[in-house]
Short mmCIF file of C-alpha atoms in Angstrom, two decimals:
data_model
loop_
_atom_site.label_atom_id
_atom_site.label_comp_id
_atom_site.label_asym_id
_atom_site.label_seq_id
_atom_site.Cartn_x
_atom_site.Cartn_y
_atom_site.Cartn_z
CA UNK A 1 7.16 12.04 -38.89
CA UNK A 2 5.98 11.41 -35.09
CA UNK A 3 9.56 11.51 -33.69
CA UNK A 4 9.81 15.06 -35.86
CA UNK A 5 6.36 16.33 -34.53
CA UNK A 6 7.31 15.54 -30.94
CA UNK A 7 11.08 17.35 -31.41
CA UNK A 8 9.31 20.31 -32.55
CA UNK A 9 7.11 20.65 -29.76
CA UNK A 10 9.63 19.89 -27.26
CA UNK A 11 11.63 22.80 -29.18
CA UNK A 12 8.43 25.20 -28.71
CA UNK A 13 8.06 24.39 -25.38
CA UNK A 14 11.75 25.39 -24.62
CA UNK A 15 11.13 28.53 -26.61
CA UNK A 16 8.12 29.51 -24.47
CA UNK A 17 9.83 28.49 -21.08
CA UNK A 18 12.82 30.98 -22.24
CA UNK A 19 10.42 33.60 -23.35
CA UNK A 20 8.66 33.59 -20.23
CA UNK A 21 11.75 33.95 -18.07
CA UNK A 22 12.99 36.96 -20.24
CA UNK A 23 9.56 38.56 -19.72
CA UNK A 24 9.56 38.39 -15.85
CA UNK A 25 13.17 39.49 -16.28
CA UNK A 26 12.64 42.65 -18.41
CA UNK A 27 9.40 43.35 -15.94
CA UNK A 28 11.28 43.33 -12.67
CA UNK A 29 13.99 45.66 -13.78
CA UNK A 30 11.11 47.76 -15.37
CA UNK A 31 9.61 48.12 -12.00
CA UNK A 32 12.77 48.96 -10.43
CA UNK A 33 13.38 51.89 -12.71
CA UNK A 34 9.84 52.92 -12.25
CA UNK A 35 10.10 52.86 -8.74
CA UNK A 36 13.41 54.89 -8.95
CA UNK A 37 11.80 57.57 -11.24
CA UNK A 38 8.94 58.12 -8.87
CA UNK A 39 10.93 58.28 -6.03
CA UNK A 40 10.01 61.91 -5.08
CA UNK A 41 6.39 61.93 -5.95
CA UNK A 42 5.72 58.77 -3.85
CA UNK A 43 7.79 60.20 -0.96
CA UNK A 44 9.85 56.92 -0.47
CA UNK A 45 12.41 58.00 1.66
CA UNK A 46 10.26 59.65 4.08
CA UNK A 47 8.11 56.92 4.24
CA UNK A 48 11.36 54.53 4.99
CA UNK A 49 12.14 56.98 7.85
CA UNK A 50 8.75 57.03 9.17
CA UNK A 51 8.75 53.01 9.07
CA UNK A 52 12.26 52.95 10.47
CA UNK A 53 11.06 55.31 13.58
CA UNK A 54 8.09 52.91 14.07
CA UNK A 55 10.08 49.98 14.38
CA UNK A 56 12.39 51.72 16.83
CA UNK A 57 9.62 52.43 19.34
CA UNK A 58 8.14 49.34 19.40
CA UNK A 59 8.23 47.45 22.99
CA UNK A 60 9.02 43.84 23.82
CA UNK A 61 5.59 43.42 24.64
CA UNK A 62 4.99 43.56 20.78
CA UNK A 63 7.46 40.95 20.25
CA UNK A 64 5.87 38.90 22.95
CA UNK A 65 2.65 39.25 21.25
CA UNK A 66 3.94 38.71 17.97
CA UNK A 67 5.49 35.37 19.01
CA UNK A 68 2.48 34.23 20.71
CA UNK A 69 0.03 34.66 17.96
CA UNK A 70 2.45 32.75 15.39
CA UNK A 71 2.97 29.90 17.81
CA UNK A 72 -1.30 29.67 18.05
CA UNK A 73 -1.42 29.78 14.27
CA UNK A 74 1.71 27.29 14.02
CA UNK A 75 -0.55 25.10 16.56
CA UNK A 76 -4.12 25.43 14.62
CA UNK A 77 -2.01 24.29 11.37
CA UNK A 78 -0.51 21.15 13.38
CA UNK A 79 -3.81 20.30 14.34
CA UNK A 80 -5.69 20.60 11.05
CA UNK A 81 -2.92 18.45 9.63
CA UNK A 82 -3.43 15.68 12.43
CA UNK A 83 -6.82 15.59 11.79
CA UNK A 84 -6.79 15.68 7.87
CA UNK A 85 -3.89 12.82 8.24
CA UNK A 86 -6.44 10.64 10.76
CA UNK A 87 -9.36 11.11 8.55
CA UNK A 88 -7.74 10.87 4.74
CA UNK A 89 -4.49 9.22 5.55
CA UNK A 90 -2.27 11.86 3.82
CA UNK A 91 -0.67 15.28 4.70
CA UNK A 92 -2.99 18.30 3.55
CA UNK A 93 0.15 20.40 2.92
CA UNK A 94 1.79 18.07 0.99
CA UNK A 95 -0.85 16.94 -1.10
CA UNK A 96 -1.62 20.57 -2.10
CA UNK A 97 2.07 21.02 -2.76
CA UNK A 98 2.48 17.97 -5.04
CA UNK A 99 -0.72 18.53 -6.57
CA UNK A 100 -1.32 22.06 -7.39
CA UNK A 101 1.62 23.83 -6.51
CA UNK A 102 4.13 21.80 -8.03
CA UNK A 103 2.99 22.20 -11.67
CA UNK A 104 2.65 25.66 -11.21
CA UNK A 105 6.22 26.06 -10.47
CA UNK A 106 7.45 24.13 -13.71
CA UNK A 107 7.89 20.62 -11.55
CA UNK A 108 8.61 17.49 -13.24
CA UNK A 109 7.03 14.45 -12.53
CA UNK A 110 9.62 11.45 -11.76
CA UNK A 111 7.39 8.75 -13.18
CA UNK A 112 7.82 10.45 -16.70
CA UNK A 113 10.88 10.86 -18.60
CA UNK A 114 11.67 14.69 -19.13
CA UNK A 115 13.03 13.73 -22.74
CA UNK A 116 11.73 11.65 -25.53
CA UNK A 117 15.49 10.33 -26.45
CA UNK A 118 16.01 9.22 -23.06
CA UNK A 119 18.36 6.04 -22.84
CA UNK A 120 17.23 2.85 -21.54
CA UNK A 121 19.28 2.86 -18.80
CA UNK A 122 17.85 6.04 -17.54
CA UNK A 123 14.32 4.70 -17.70
CA UNK A 124 15.32 1.29 -16.20
CA UNK A 125 16.73 3.47 -13.26
CA UNK A 126 13.83 5.75 -13.14
CA UNK A 127 11.52 2.64 -12.81
CA UNK A 128 13.63 1.15 -10.11
CA UNK A 129 13.34 4.73 -8.34
CA UNK A 130 9.54 4.55 -8.63
CA UNK A 131 9.14 0.89 -7.91
CA UNK A 132 11.11 1.20 -4.74
CA UNK A 133 8.69 3.71 -3.46
CA UNK A 134 5.73 1.97 -3.74
CA UNK A 135 3.70 0.48 -1.01
CA UNK A 136 3.46 -3.09 -1.69
CA UNK A 137 0.12 -5.28 -0.76
CA UNK A 138 0.49 -7.61 2.09
CA UNK A 139 -0.85 -11.12 0.98
CA UNK A 140 -0.14 -12.50 4.67
CA UNK A 141 -2.70 -9.75 6.03
CA UNK A 142 -4.81 -10.98 8.77
CA UNK A 143 -8.90 -11.27 9.09
CA UNK A 144 -10.35 -7.99 10.26
CA UNK A 145 -13.24 -9.61 12.13
CA UNK A 146 -11.65 -12.70 13.48
CA UNK A 147 -8.10 -11.44 14.41
CA UNK A 148 -7.84 -7.77 14.24
CA UNK A 149 -11.01 -7.01 16.18
CA UNK A 150 -10.02 -9.80 18.33
CA UNK A 151 -6.82 -7.59 18.98
CA UNK A 152 -8.91 -4.75 19.92
CA UNK A 153 -10.99 -6.77 22.58
CA UNK A 154 -8.31 -7.77 24.20
CA UNK A 155 -5.88 -4.69 24.21
CA UNK A 156 -8.34 -2.02 23.80
CA UNK A 157 -6.15 -0.65 20.72
CA UNK A 158 -7.00 -0.37 17.12
CA UNK A 159 -4.26 -2.27 14.99
CA UNK A 160 -5.33 -0.49 11.70
CA UNK A 161 -4.63 3.12 11.04
CA UNK A 162 -6.81 4.83 8.55
CA UNK A 163 -4.01 5.01 5.90
CA UNK A 164 -4.05 1.26 5.99
CA UNK A 165 -8.00 1.50 5.73
CA UNK A 166 -7.41 3.69 2.59
CA UNK A 167 -5.23 1.13 1.02
CA UNK A 168 -7.60 -1.62 1.74
CA UNK A 169 -10.53 0.15 0.47
CA UNK A 170 -8.68 0.82 -2.83
CA UNK A 171 -7.95 -2.78 -3.40
CA UNK A 172 -11.07 -3.47 -2.79
CA UNK A 173 -12.75 -1.61 -5.14
CA UNK A 174 -10.10 -2.69 -7.66
CA UNK A 175 -10.73 -6.14 -7.02
CA UNK A 176 -14.09 -6.29 -6.46
CA UNK A 177 -16.22 -3.89 -8.81
CA UNK A 178 -16.39 -3.17 -12.18
CA UNK A 179 -18.42 -0.56 -14.79
CA UNK A 180 -21.38 -2.78 -14.69
CA UNK A 181 -22.01 -3.14 -11.46
CA UNK A 182 -25.00 -0.69 -11.64
CA UNK A 183 -26.72 -3.03 -13.96
CA UNK A 184 -27.20 -5.67 -10.82
CA UNK A 185 -28.82 -3.97 -7.78
CA UNK A 186 -27.14 -6.43 -5.27
CA UNK A 187 -23.46 -5.61 -7.00
CA UNK A 188 -24.65 -1.99 -6.94
CA UNK A 189 -25.00 -2.11 -3.30
CA UNK A 190 -21.65 -3.96 -2.47
CA UNK A 191 -19.87 -1.16 -4.87
CA UNK A 192 -21.36 1.54 -2.18
CA UNK A 193 -20.56 -0.79 0.43
CA UNK A 194 -16.58 -1.04 -0.33
CA UNK A 195 -16.73 2.81 -0.33
CA UNK A 196 -18.24 2.95 3.17
CA UNK A 197 -16.00 3.94 6.09
CA UNK A 198 -18.06 2.60 8.50
CA UNK A 199 -17.55 -1.10 9.62
CA UNK A 200 -21.40 -1.43 10.62
CA UNK A 201 -22.75 0.23 7.47
CA UNK A 202 -20.41 -2.35 5.47
CA UNK A 203 -21.74 -5.18 7.04
CA UNK A 204 -25.75 -3.68 6.87
CA UNK A 205 -25.18 -3.41 3.08
CA UNK A 206 -23.63 -7.01 2.61
CA UNK A 207 -26.60 -8.45 4.63
CA UNK A 208 -28.85 -6.30 2.33
CA UNK A 209 -27.22 -7.53 -1.04
CA UNK A 210 -27.63 -11.20 0.13
CA UNK A 211 -31.49 -10.66 0.64
CA UNK A 212 -31.43 -9.58 -3.14
CA UNK A 213 -29.06 -12.41 -4.61
CA UNK A 214 -26.27 -14.84 -3.51
CA UNK A 215 -23.46 -12.37 -3.66
CA UNK A 216 -20.30 -13.62 -3.44
CA UNK A 217 -18.41 -10.31 -2.79
CA UNK A 218 -21.47 -9.93 -0.11
CA UNK A 219 -20.39 -12.94 1.70
CA UNK A 220 -16.27 -11.65 1.27
CA UNK A 221 -17.21 -8.65 3.30
CA UNK A 222 -18.90 -11.04 5.90
CA UNK A 223 -16.12 -13.16 6.25
CA UNK A 224 -13.53 -10.28 6.46
CA UNK A 225 -15.19 -8.03 9.01
CA UNK A 226 -18.41 -9.92 10.78
CA UNK A 227 -17.14 -13.49 11.20
CA UNK A 228 -15.07 -13.60 15.06
CA UNK A 229 -13.53 -16.83 14.37
CA UNK A 230 -11.30 -18.36 11.40
CA UNK A 231 -14.25 -21.29 11.53
CA UNK A 232 -16.98 -18.97 10.72
CA UNK A 233 -14.72 -17.14 8.22
CA UNK A 234 -14.22 -20.66 6.53
CA UNK A 235 -17.82 -21.09 6.29
CA UNK A 236 -18.98 -17.91 4.77
CA UNK A 237 -15.86 -18.32 2.19
CA UNK A 238 -16.76 -21.57 1.31
CA UNK A 239 -20.64 -20.03 0.43
CA UNK A 240 -18.89 -17.11 -1.62
CA UNK A 241 -16.60 -20.07 -3.24
CA UNK A 242 -20.05 -21.46 -4.29
CA UNK A 243 -21.73 -18.19 -5.68
CA UNK A 244 -18.46 -17.09 -7.01
CA UNK A 245 -17.43 -20.14 -9.14
CA UNK A 246 -21.29 -19.52 -10.75
CA UNK A 247 -20.59 -15.70 -11.88
CA UNK A 248 -17.33 -16.80 -13.26
CA UNK A 249 -18.72 -19.62 -15.24
CA UNK A 250 -21.32 -17.25 -16.69
CA UNK A 251 -19.23 -14.71 -17.18
CA UNK A 252 -16.39 -17.20 -18.70
CA UNK A 253 -19.12 -17.66 -21.49
CA UNK A 254 -19.93 -14.21 -22.32
CA UNK A 255 -16.44 -12.45 -22.02
CA UNK A 256 -15.64 -11.97 -26.03
CA UNK A 257 -19.09 -10.26 -26.59
CA UNK A 258 -17.91 -6.86 -25.44
CA UNK A 259 -15.74 -4.68 -23.33
CA UNK A 260 -18.47 -4.66 -20.65
CA UNK A 261 -18.55 -8.44 -20.33
CA UNK A 262 -14.82 -8.81 -20.21
CA UNK A 263 -14.26 -6.07 -17.35
CA UNK A 264 -17.25 -8.31 -15.52
CA UNK A 265 -15.24 -11.51 -16.14
CA UNK A 266 -11.86 -9.82 -15.02
CA UNK A 267 -13.69 -8.92 -11.93
CA UNK A 268 -15.39 -12.47 -11.32
CA UNK A 269 -12.14 -13.79 -11.75
CA UNK A 270 -10.42 -11.81 -9.07
CA UNK A 271 -12.85 -12.49 -6.78
CA UNK A 272 -12.67 -16.11 -7.53
CA UNK A 273 -8.90 -16.09 -7.00
CA UNK A 274 -9.36 -13.81 -3.61
CA UNK A 275 -11.92 -16.38 -2.12
CA UNK A 276 -9.65 -19.51 -2.92
CA UNK A 277 -6.37 -17.90 -1.62
CA UNK A 278 -8.43 -17.11 1.85
CA UNK A 279 -9.99 -20.39 1.97
CA UNK A 280 -6.10 -21.81 1.88
CA UNK A 281 -5.52 -19.14 4.34
CA UNK A 282 -8.15 -20.42 6.66
CA UNK A 283 -6.83 -23.91 6.37
CA UNK A 284 -3.09 -23.14 7.31
CA UNK A 285 -4.92 -21.36 10.49
CA UNK A 286 -6.86 -24.42 11.69
CA UNK A 287 -3.80 -26.57 11.50
CA UNK A 288 -4.49 -28.25 8.00
CA UNK A 289 -1.23 -27.05 6.37
CA UNK A 290 -0.80 -29.66 3.55
CA UNK A 291 -4.23 -29.27 2.45
CA UNK A 292 -3.29 -25.42 2.42
CA UNK A 293 -0.17 -26.15 0.32
CA UNK A 294 -2.25 -28.23 -2.12
CA UNK A 295 -4.87 -25.58 -2.70
CA UNK A 296 -2.46 -22.85 -2.98
CA UNK A 297 -0.22 -24.83 -5.40
CA UNK A 298 -3.61 -25.62 -7.42
CA UNK A 299 -4.47 -22.17 -7.74
CA UNK A 300 -1.20 -21.14 -8.90
CA UNK A 301 -1.71 -23.61 -11.88
CA UNK A 302 -5.08 -22.67 -12.51
CA UNK A 303 -4.20 -18.90 -12.75
CA UNK A 304 -0.41 -18.67 -13.49
CA UNK A 305 -0.60 -15.10 -14.76
CA UNK A 306 -2.36 -13.63 -12.07
CA UNK A 307 0.22 -12.48 -9.67
CA UNK A 308 -1.45 -9.49 -8.33
CA UNK A 309 -2.31 -11.36 -5.17
CA UNK A 310 1.02 -12.75 -4.85
CA UNK A 311 0.01 -16.45 -3.68
CA UNK A 312 3.65 -17.61 -3.67
CA UNK A 313 4.34 -15.84 -0.65
CA UNK A 314 1.21 -17.72 1.01
CA UNK A 315 2.75 -20.65 0.20
CA UNK A 316 6.52 -20.10 1.27
CA UNK A 317 4.76 -19.52 4.62
CA UNK A 318 3.06 -22.75 4.40
CA UNK A 319 6.08 -24.33 3.32
CA UNK A 320 7.98 -23.03 5.70
CA UNK A 321 5.48 -23.96 8.77
CA UNK A 322 6.27 -27.84 7.42
CA UNK A 323 9.80 -27.48 7.30
CA UNK A 324 10.01 -28.41 3.67
CA UNK A 325 12.87 -26.36 2.77
CA UNK A 326 13.61 -28.16 -0.51
CA UNK A 327 10.03 -26.76 -1.89
CA UNK A 328 10.63 -23.23 -0.28
CA UNK A 329 13.99 -23.21 -2.38
CA UNK A 330 12.27 -24.45 -5.48
CA UNK A 331 9.68 -21.63 -5.11
CA UNK A 332 11.99 -19.03 -4.29
CA UNK A 333 14.22 -19.67 -7.31
CA UNK A 334 11.38 -18.98 -9.62
CA UNK A 335 10.42 -15.66 -7.73
CA UNK A 336 13.55 -14.30 -6.26
CA UNK A 337 15.32 -13.53 -9.75
CA UNK A 338 12.29 -11.20 -10.91
CA UNK A 339 13.02 -7.79 -11.92
CA UNK A 340 10.42 -6.39 -9.51
CA UNK A 341 11.14 -4.78 -6.17
CA UNK A 342 11.52 -7.82 -3.58
CA UNK A 343 8.77 -8.21 -0.60
CA UNK A 344 9.76 -8.91 3.04
CA UNK A 345 8.89 -12.50 2.89
CA UNK A 346 11.09 -13.29 0.11
CA UNK A 347 14.35 -11.21 1.34
CA UNK A 348 13.60 -12.76 4.83
CA UNK A 349 12.93 -16.40 3.33
CA UNK A 350 16.11 -16.00 1.28
CA UNK A 351 18.24 -14.64 4.23
CA UNK A 352 17.16 -17.62 6.58
CA UNK A 353 17.85 -20.20 3.85
CA UNK A 354 21.24 -18.80 3.06
CA UNK A 355 21.80 -18.80 7.21
CA UNK A 356 20.31 -22.56 7.21
CA UNK A 357 22.95 -23.24 4.60
CA UNK A 358 25.73 -21.92 6.30
CA UNK A 359 24.96 -23.46 9.65
CA UNK A 360 24.71 -26.86 8.26
CA UNK A 361 28.51 -26.26 6.71
CA UNK A 362 29.64 -25.12 9.56
CA UNK A 363 31.11 -27.56 12.42
CA UNK A 364 30.42 -25.07 15.23
CA UNK A 365 27.30 -22.88 14.49
CA UNK A 366 27.90 -19.24 15.44
CA UNK A 367 24.93 -17.04 16.88
CA UNK A 368 24.68 -15.15 13.52
CA UNK A 369 24.20 -18.66 11.79
CA UNK A 370 22.39 -20.70 14.28
CA UNK A 371 19.75 -18.43 15.77
CA UNK A 372 17.95 -17.47 12.54
CA UNK A 373 17.32 -20.93 11.50
CA UNK A 374 16.34 -21.68 14.99
CA UNK A 375 13.71 -19.11 14.96
CA UNK A 376 12.66 -20.37 11.42
CA UNK A 377 12.32 -23.93 12.72
CA UNK A 378 10.75 -23.28 16.20
CA UNK A 379 9.07 -19.94 15.21
CA UNK A 380 7.25 -21.04 12.23
CA UNK A 381 6.20 -24.47 14.08
CA UNK A 382 4.24 -22.54 16.94
CA UNK A 383 6.93 -23.05 19.71
CA UNK A 384 7.96 -20.27 21.43
CA UNK A 385 11.70 -19.35 23.07
CA UNK A 386 12.49 -16.33 24.97
CA UNK A 387 15.52 -14.16 23.75
CA UNK A 388 17.84 -15.24 26.38
CA UNK A 389 16.70 -19.14 25.57
CA UNK A 390 17.84 -18.49 22.02
CA UNK A 391 20.89 -17.00 23.01
CA UNK A 392 22.02 -19.85 25.40
CA UNK A 393 21.08 -22.77 22.57
CA UNK A 394 24.58 -21.83 20.93
CA UNK A 395 26.38 -21.81 23.93
CA UNK A 396 25.03 -24.97 24.92
CA UNK A 397 26.02 -26.64 21.55
CA UNK A 398 29.44 -25.06 21.73
CA UNK A 399 30.21 -26.31 25.37
CA UNK A 400 29.21 -29.82 24.19
CA UNK A 401 31.64 -29.67 21.42
CA UNK A 402 34.17 -28.18 23.44
CA UNK A 403 33.94 -31.43 26.10
CA UNK A 404 33.82 -34.10 23.26
CA UNK A 405 37.39 -32.16 21.81
#
């Protein structure tokens, strides 16, 4: 019954589209006929001759002024586009054309199938195309206060664009807020803080929330943006972990009492997982790599269904630093065959492991097989070699083999 109703609606919509097209065609020809009938009363021929005579009398100065005016208008539009992109992270013309003009012109969204009887192959290909254009979260992102700001202090340049800030703000509002935040004063302040664009205003709001209550999200914001070293960030994250675990236990007991409690428990779960993941990253950055690996494995066992944070990519990074290639292969085998688009971490790690396997089997490593593995082993361990040194290593290895032969 539902399929029959959907088919009837599709037929009705197609009939309306055809009728509108026919009406516009009839209207166009009617206007042409009306202009032809009224050509004598409207003196169309005389007016056309007047216009042609006016165009013939124009001097080159007019065309110079016209070109200058059009260039000025184009420059103003370009400046406005640049300002709008710097402020909102997107193009104004593209946003207007996609959001407003495309529906009016009958554009079809690529995310939805145009026919209810679409085959499974077409649906899979459309989902794949949409996924390939999606901006993926970066689980290896640095700390904004302890690392990004340090880069700004040293170089005087901003490493983050407005587009990056907007994406981070959207993730923060998705993970750290819920509909019941207005019922708690500290969470209400933090809900406004995550939307604030000024960093100092966000930090001030976090301190204000901590004066009211031990708020886990306030500690997260201070650890991310106010802490100037990884050690300070780790201390703040430990305080956030203490507060987050208490909120998680309370919401876990009340999650089945209604939709609001369930949403609050989901938010508290996201907060707890985020804190533990960042604590593991702090441990890795401070040299406690094995401790970081243990924390990440425990976190993945405790929350196996929570894959939005991509903790396995942080685990891959730590295992590569330990040169535990067998463990890396085991983790990669679990996440390399999924149907979702593969991230850069998974693709590069798979390529490096394949290059390592080829170089191990080859008696004389080539530049293409030896260098990626060498970068993997030396770069991850923190040792630095120049480009010329890297290219000299396979040559030295080959020369040693030739002498032995």
